[in-house]
CSV table of C-alpha atoms and ligand atoms in Angstrom, one decimal:
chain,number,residue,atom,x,y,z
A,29,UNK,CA,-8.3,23.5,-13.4
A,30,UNK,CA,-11.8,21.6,-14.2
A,31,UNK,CA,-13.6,19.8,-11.3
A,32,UNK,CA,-13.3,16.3,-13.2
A,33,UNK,CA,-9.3,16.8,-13.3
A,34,UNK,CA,-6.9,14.5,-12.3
A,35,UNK,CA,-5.4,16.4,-9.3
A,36,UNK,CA,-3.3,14.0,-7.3
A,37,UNK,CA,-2.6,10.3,-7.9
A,38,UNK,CA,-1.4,8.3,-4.7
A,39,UNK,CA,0.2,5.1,-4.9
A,40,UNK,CA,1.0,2.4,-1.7
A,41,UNK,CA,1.4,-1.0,-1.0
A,42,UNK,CA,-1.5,-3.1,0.6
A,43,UNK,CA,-1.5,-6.5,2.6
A,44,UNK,CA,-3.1,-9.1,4.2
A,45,UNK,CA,-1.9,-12.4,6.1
A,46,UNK,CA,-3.9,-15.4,4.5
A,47,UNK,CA,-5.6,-18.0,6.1
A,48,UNK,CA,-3.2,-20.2,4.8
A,49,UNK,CA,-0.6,-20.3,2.5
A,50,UNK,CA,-1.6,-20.6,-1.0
A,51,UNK,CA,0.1,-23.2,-2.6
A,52,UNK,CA,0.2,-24.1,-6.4
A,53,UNK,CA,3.2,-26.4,-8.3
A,54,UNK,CA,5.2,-23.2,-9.4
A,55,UNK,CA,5.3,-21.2,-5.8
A,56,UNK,CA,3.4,-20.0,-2.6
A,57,UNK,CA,2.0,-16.7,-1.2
A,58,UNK,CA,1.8,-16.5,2.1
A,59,UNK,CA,0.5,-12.9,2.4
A,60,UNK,CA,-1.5,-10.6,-0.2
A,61,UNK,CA,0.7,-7.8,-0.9
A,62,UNK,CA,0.0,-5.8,-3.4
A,63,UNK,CA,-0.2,-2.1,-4.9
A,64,UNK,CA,-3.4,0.2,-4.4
A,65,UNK,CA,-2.8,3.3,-6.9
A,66,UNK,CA,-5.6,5.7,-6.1
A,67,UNK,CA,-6.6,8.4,-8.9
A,68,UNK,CA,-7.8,11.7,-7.5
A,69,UNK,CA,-9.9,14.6,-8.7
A,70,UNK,CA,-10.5,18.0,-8.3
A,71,UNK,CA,-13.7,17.5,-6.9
A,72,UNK,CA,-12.9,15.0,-4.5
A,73,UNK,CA,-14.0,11.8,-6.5
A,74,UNK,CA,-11.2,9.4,-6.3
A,75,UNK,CA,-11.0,5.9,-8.2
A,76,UNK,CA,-8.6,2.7,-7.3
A,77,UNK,CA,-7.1,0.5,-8.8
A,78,UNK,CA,-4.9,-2.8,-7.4
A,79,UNK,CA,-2.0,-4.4,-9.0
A,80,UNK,CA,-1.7,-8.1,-7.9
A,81,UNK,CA,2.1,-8.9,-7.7
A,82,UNK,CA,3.0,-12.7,-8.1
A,83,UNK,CA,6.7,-12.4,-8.4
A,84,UNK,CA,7.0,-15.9,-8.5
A,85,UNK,CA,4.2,-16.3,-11.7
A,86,UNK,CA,4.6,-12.9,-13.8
A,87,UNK,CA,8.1,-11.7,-12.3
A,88,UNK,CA,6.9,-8.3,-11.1
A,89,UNK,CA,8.2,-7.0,-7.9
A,90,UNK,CA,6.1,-4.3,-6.1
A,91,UNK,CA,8.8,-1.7,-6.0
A,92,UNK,CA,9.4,-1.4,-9.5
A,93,UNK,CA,5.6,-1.7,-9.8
A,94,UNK,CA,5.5,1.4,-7.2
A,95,UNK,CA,7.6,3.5,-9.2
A,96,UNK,CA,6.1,2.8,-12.5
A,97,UNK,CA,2.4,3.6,-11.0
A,98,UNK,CA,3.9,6.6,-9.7
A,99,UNK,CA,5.8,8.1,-12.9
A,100,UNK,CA,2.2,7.0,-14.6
A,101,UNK,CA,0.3,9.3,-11.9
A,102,UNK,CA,2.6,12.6,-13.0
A,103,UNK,CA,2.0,11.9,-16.4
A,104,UNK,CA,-1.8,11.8,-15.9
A,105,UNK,CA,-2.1,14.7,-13.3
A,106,UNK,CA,-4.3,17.9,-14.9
A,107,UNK,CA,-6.2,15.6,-17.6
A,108,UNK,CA,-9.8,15.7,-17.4
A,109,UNK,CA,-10.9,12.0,-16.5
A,110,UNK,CA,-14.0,12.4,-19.2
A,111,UNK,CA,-10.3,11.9,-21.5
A,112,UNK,CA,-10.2,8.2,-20.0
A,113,UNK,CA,-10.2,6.8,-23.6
A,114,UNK,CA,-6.8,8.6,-23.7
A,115,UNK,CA,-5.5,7.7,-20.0
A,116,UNK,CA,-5.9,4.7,-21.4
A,117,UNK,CA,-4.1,4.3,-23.9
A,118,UNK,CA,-1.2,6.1,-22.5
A,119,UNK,CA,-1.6,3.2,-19.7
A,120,UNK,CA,-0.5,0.9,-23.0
A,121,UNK,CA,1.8,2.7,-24.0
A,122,UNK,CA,3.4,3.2,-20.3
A,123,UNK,CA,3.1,0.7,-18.6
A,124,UNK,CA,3.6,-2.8,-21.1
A,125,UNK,CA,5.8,-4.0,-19.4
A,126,UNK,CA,4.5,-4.3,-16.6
A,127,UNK,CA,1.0,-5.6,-16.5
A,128,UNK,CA,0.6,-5.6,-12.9
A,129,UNK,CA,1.0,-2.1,-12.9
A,130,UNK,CA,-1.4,-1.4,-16.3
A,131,UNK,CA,-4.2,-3.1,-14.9
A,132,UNK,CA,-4.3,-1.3,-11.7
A,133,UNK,CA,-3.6,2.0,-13.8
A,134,UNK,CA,-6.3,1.6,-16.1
A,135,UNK,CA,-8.8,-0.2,-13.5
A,136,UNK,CA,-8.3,3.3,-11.4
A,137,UNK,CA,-9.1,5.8,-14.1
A,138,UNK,CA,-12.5,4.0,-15.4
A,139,UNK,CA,-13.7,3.7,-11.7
A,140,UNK,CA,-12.8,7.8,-11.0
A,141,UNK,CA,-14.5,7.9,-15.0
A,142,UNK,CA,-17.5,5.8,-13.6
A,143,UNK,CA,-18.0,7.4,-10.4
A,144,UNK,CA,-18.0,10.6,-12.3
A,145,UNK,CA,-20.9,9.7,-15.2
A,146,UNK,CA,-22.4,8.4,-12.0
A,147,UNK,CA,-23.0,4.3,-13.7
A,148,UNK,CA,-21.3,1.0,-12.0
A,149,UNK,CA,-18.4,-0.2,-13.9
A,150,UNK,CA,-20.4,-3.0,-15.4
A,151,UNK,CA,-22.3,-1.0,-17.8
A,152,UNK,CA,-19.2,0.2,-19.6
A,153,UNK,CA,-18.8,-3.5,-20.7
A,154,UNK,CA,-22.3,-3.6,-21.8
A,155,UNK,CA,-24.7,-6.5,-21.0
A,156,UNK,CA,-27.1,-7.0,-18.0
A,157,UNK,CA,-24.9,-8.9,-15.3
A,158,UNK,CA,-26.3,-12.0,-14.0
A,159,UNK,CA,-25.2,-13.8,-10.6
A,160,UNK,CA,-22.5,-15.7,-10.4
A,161,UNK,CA,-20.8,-18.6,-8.3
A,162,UNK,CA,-17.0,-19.0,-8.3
A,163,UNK,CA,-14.8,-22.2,-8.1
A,164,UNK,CA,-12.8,-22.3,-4.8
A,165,UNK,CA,-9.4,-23.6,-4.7
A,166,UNK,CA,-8.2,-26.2,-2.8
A,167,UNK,CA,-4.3,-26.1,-2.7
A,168,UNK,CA,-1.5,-28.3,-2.5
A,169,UNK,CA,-1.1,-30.2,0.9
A,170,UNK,CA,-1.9,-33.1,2.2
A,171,UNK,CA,-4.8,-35.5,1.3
A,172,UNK,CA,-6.4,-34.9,5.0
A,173,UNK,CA,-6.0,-31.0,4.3
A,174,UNK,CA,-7.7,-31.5,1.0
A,175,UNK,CA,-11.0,-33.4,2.2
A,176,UNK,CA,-11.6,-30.7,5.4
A,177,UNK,CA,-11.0,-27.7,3.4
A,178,UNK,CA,-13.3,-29.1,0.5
A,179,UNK,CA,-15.9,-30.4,3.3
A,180,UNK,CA,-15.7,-26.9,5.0
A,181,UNK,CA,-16.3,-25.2,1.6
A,182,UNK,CA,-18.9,-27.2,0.4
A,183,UNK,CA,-20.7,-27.0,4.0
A,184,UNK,CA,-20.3,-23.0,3.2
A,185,UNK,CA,-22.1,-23.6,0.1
A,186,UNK,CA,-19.6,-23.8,-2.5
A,187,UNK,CA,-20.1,-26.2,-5.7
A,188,UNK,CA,-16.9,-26.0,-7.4
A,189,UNK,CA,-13.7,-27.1,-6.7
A,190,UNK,CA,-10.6,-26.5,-8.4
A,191,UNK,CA,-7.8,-28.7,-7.0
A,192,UNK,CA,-4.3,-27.7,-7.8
A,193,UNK,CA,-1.8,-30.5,-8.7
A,194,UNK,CA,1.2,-30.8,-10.0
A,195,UNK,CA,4.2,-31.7,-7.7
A,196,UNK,CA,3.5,-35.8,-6.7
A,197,UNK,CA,1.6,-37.9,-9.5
A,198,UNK,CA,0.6,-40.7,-6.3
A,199,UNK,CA,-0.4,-38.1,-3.9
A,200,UNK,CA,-1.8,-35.6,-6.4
A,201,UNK,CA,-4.4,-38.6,-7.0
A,202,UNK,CA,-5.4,-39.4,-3.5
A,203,UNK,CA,-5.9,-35.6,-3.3
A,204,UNK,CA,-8.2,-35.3,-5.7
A,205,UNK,CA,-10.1,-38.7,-4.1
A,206,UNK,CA,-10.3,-36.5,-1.0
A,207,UNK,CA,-11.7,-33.9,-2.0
A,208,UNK,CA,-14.1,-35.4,-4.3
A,209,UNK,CA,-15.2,-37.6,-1.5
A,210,UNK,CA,-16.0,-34.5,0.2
A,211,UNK,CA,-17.5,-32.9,-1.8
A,212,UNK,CA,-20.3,-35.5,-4.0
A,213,UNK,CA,-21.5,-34.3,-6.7
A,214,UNK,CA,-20.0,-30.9,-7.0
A,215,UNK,CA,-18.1,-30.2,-10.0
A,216,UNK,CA,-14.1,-30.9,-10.1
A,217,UNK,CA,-11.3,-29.0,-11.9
A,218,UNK,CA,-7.7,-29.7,-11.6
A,219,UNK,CA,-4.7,-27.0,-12.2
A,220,UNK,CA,-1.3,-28.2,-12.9
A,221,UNK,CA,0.0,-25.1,-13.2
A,222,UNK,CA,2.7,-26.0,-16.1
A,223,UNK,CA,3.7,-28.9,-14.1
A,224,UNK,CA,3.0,-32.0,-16.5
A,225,UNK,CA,4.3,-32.9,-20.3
A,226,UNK,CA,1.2,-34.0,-22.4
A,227,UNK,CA,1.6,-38.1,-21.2
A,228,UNK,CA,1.8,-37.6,-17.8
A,229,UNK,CA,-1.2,-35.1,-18.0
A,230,UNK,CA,-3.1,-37.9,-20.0
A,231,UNK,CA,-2.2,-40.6,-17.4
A,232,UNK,CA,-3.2,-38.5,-14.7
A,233,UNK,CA,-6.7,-37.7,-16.0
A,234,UNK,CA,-7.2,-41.5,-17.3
A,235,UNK,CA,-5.9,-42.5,-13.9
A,236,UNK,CA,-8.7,-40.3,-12.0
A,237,UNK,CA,-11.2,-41.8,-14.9
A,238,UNK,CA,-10.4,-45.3,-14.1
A,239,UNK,CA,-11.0,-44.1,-9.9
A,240,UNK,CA,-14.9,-42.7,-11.1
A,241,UNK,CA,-13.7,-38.8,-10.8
A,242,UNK,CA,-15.9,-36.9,-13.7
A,243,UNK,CA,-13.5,-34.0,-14.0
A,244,UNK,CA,-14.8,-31.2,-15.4
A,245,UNK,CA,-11.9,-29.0,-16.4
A,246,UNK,CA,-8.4,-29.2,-16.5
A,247,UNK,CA,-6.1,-26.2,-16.4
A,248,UNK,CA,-2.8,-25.3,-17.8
A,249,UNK,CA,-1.6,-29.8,-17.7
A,250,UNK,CA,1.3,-28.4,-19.9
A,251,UNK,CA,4.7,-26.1,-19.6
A,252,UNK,CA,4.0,-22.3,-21.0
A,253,UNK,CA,5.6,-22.6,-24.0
A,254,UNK,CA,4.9,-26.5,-25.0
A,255,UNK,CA,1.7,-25.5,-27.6
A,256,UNK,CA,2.3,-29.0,-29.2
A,257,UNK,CA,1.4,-30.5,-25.8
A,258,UNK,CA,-1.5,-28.3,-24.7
A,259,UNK,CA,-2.8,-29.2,-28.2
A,260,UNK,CA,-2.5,-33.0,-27.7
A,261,UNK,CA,-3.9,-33.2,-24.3
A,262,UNK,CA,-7.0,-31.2,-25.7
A,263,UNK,CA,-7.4,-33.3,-28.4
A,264,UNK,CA,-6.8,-36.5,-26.3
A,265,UNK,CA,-9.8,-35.9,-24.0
A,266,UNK,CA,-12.9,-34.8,-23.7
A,267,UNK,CA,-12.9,-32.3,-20.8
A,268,UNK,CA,-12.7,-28.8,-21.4
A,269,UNK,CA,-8.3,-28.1,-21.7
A,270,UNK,CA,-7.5,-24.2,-20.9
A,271,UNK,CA,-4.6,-22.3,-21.3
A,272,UNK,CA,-3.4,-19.9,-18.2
A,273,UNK,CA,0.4,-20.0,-18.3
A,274,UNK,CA,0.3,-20.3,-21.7
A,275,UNK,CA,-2.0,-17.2,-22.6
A,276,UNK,CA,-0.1,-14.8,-21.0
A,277,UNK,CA,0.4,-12.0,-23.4
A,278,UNK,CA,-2.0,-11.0,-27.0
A,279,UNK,CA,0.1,-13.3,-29.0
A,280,UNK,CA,0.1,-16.3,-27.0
A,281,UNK,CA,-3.9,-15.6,-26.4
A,282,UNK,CA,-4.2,-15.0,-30.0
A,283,UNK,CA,-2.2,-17.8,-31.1
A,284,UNK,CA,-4.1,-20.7,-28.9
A,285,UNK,CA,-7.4,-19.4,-30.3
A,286,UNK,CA,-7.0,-19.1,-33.6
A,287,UNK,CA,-5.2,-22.8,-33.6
A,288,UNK,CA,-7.8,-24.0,-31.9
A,289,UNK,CA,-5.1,-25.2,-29.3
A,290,UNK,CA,-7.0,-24.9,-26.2
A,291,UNK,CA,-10.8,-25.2,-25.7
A,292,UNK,CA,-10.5,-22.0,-23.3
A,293,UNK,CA,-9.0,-19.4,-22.2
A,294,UNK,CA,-7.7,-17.9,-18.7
A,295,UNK,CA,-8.2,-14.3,-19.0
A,296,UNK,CA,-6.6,-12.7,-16.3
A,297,UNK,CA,-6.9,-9.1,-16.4
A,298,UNK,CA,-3.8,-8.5,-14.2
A,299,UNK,CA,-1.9,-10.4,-17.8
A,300,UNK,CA,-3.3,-8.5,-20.4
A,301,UNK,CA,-4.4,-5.1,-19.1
A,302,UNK,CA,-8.5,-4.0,-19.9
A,303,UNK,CA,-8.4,-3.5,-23.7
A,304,UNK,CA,-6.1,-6.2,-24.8
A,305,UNK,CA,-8.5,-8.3,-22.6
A,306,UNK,CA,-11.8,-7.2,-24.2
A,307,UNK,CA,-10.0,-7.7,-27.6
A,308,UNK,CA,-9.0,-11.2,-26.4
A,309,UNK,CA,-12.7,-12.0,-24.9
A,310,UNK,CA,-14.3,-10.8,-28.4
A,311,UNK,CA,-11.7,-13.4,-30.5
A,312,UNK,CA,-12.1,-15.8,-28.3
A,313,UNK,CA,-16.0,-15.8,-28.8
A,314,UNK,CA,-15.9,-15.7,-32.4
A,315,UNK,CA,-13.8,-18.6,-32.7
A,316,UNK,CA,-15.7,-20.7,-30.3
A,317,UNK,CA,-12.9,-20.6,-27.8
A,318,UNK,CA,-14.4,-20.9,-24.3
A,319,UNK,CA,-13.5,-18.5,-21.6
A,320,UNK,CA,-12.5,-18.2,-18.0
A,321,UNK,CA,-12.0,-15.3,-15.5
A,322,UNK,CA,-9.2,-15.1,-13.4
A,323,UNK,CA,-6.9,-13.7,-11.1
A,324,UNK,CA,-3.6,-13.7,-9.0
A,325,UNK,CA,-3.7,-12.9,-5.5
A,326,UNK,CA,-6.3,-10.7,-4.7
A,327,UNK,CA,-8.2,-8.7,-2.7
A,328,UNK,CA,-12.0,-7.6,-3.9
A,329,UNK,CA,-10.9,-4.3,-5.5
A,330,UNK,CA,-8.9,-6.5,-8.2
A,331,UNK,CA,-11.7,-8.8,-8.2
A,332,UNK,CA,-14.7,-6.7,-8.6
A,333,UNK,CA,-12.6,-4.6,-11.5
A,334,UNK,CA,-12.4,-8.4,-13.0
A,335,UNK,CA,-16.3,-8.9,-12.0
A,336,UNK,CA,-17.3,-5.8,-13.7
A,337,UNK,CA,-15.8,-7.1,-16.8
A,338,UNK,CA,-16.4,-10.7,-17.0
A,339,UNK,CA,-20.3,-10.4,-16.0
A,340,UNK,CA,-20.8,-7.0,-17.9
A,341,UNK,CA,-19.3,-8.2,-21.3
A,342,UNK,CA,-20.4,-11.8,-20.9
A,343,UNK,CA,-19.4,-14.4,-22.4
A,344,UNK,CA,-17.2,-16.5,-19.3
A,345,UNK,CA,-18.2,-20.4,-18.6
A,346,UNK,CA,-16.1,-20.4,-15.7
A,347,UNK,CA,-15.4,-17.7,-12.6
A,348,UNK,CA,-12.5,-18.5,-10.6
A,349,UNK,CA,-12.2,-15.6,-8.5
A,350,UNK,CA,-11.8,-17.1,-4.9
A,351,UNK,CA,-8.7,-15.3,-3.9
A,352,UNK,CA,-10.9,-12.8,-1.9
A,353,UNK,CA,-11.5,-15.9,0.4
A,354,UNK,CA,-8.5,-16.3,1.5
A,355,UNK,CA,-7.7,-13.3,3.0
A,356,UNK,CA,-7.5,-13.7,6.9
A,357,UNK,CA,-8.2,-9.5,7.2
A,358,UNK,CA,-10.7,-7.6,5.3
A,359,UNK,CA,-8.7,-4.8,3.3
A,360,UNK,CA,-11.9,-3.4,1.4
A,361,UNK,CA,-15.2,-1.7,1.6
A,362,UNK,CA,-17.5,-2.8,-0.9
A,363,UNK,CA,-21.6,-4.0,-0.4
A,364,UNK,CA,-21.7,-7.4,1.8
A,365,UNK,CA,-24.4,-8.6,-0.5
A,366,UNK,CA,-22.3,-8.5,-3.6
A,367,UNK,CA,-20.1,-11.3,-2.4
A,368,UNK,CA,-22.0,-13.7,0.1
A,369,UNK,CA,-19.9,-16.4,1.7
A,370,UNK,CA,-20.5,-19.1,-0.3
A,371,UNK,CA,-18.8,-17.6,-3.4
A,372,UNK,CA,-21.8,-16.0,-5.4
A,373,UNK,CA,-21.3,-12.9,-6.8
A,374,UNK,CA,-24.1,-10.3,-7.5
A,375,UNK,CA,-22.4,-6.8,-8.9
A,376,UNK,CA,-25.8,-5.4,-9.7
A,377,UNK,CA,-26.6,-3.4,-6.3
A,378,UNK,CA,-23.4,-1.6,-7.2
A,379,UNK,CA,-24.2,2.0,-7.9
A,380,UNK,CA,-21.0,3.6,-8.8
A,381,UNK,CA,-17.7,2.7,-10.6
A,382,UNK,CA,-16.4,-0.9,-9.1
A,383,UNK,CA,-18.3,-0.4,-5.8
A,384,UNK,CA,-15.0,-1.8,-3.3
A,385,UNK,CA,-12.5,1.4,-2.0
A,386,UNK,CA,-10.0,0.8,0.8
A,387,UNK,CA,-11.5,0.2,4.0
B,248,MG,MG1,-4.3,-21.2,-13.4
């Protein structure tokens, strides 16, 4: 057996109590628990990868996500990692169906593939990163818990705020008042996650227009499969539409680009896997469809993997990659400096693969 062989791949689940529950329209997470698969080499090199389960977004449990990761691992043990083109690609072809499951699979062999050529993930991707401040979400509650969290935040240093709506058109309002009182002159997204149909998303943004709030962005106002919507409320208002929900697979992605339905995308690496997401990113650009960088719950091995890519390939107006944030117990090594506390990331003192193993 070579040195750079696969030799052993090891799969568990990870978690994490938050520092409060995470709330959006469509569910909660109270916890991070998700999947760590960890690729192994002869020579003692290991890469990880994380698989974010959101059961309650994608459907995915973490058992079956267990099993798959594992059945993936024997199929991969005795290759050479310098075959990581190949790994994969049999990732694709494994683990479709379950994109949780590809993203951590394929996230674990090009950080054992990086570690080994000795080069940080982000130069796979190509350009020279820059630094980078990410959006911080406030979550459903109350008004009150919207204004101290956003106050908090922006005292931390945070600029961006990205409110989630969606379950009380009245309250919804006086919770984005909150926290843009909170937070003056700092920039203001709203998610609905699915929550709206194309006139209520109108008459919500018009209502906050008529109040003074400059919104910035608005995220998934629509229901997943209602593309006429999406398209209306993007053609309706000036502020930047995307599509999260609704860009879930190639298709859908592929689909809201080349119609011009959105003026963004969500790219979530954890929906599309790493190669249907690079092919998405370079459509995208050509078409003049804007681009953000997301996640699901997650801790900073997900997010760095996401980092890598967003920063290294360029292209992404917007980060939204605060999940890290809330976790209420570190589960990850990684360099302090690449994630100061005020949400700016700086991948470039990374020296090797994603730079985050578990702590
Ligand atoms: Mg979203």
């Amino acid at each position: 057996m070579k040195e750079t062989a696969i030799r052993r791949v090891k799969v568990r689940k990870i978690s994490a109590p938050l520092i409060m529950p995470f709330t959006i329209s469509s569910g909660s997470h109270k916890n991070l628990e998700n999947v760590l698969i960890e690729v192994e080499l002869k020579n003692g090199i290991k890469g990880f990868g994380e698989a974010p389960i959101a059961a309650h977004i994608t459907g995915e449990k973490i058992e079956l996500t267990q099993k798959n990761l594992l059945s993936f691992g024997k199929k991969i043990s005795g290759f050479e990692i310098e075959n990581y083109w190949k790994l994969m690609i049999m990732a694709e072809e494994q683990l479709e169906k379950n994109r949780a499951a590809l993203f951590a699979a394929q996230t674990a062999v090009i950080d054992a593939f990086c570690k080994t050529v000795r080069i940080p993930m982000w130069k796979l991707y190509g350009s020279k990163p820059f630094k980078a401040q990410t959006d911080i979400t406030v979550v459903i509650g109350s008004a009150k818990d919207a204004f101290d969290f956003t106050l908090a935040m922006r005292r931390r240093g945070f600029k961006i705020f990205k409110i989630k709506v969606g379950t009380d058109f009245d309250a919804d309002i006086n919770r984005v008042m909150s926290a843009a009182k909170a937070a003056p002159g700092c920039e203001i997204y709203i998610d609905a996650n699915c929550a709206y149909s194309a006139r209520e998303a109108l008459s919500f943004i018009s209502e906050l227009k008529k109040r003074g709030i400059p919104l910035s962005l608005v995220e998934q106002p629509v229901k997943k499969d209602d593309y006429c919507g999406l398209a209306e409320v993007s053609a309706k208002t000036d502020i930047p539409v995307l599509a999260d929900e609704s860009a879930y697979g190639l298709e859908d992605a592929a689909r809201i680009i080349k119609g011009r339905l959105a003026t963004g995308i969500n790219i979530k690496l954890t929906k599309f896997g790493l190669l249907r997401a690079a092919e998405i990113r370079r459509l995208a650009l050509a078409c003049g469809v804007k681009l953000m960088i997301g996640q699901m719950m997650e801790s900073q091995l997900a997010t760095f993997a996401a980092l890598h890519f967003a920063l290294g390939s360029g292209g992404f107006d917007f980060l939204d990659l605060d999940t890290p944030y809330f976790l209420a117990k570190g589960l990850m090594k990684y360099p302090k400096k690449c994630a100061a506390s005020n949400g700016v990331y700086d991948i470039r003192p990374v020296k090797e693969g994603a730079g985050v193993q578990p702590a």
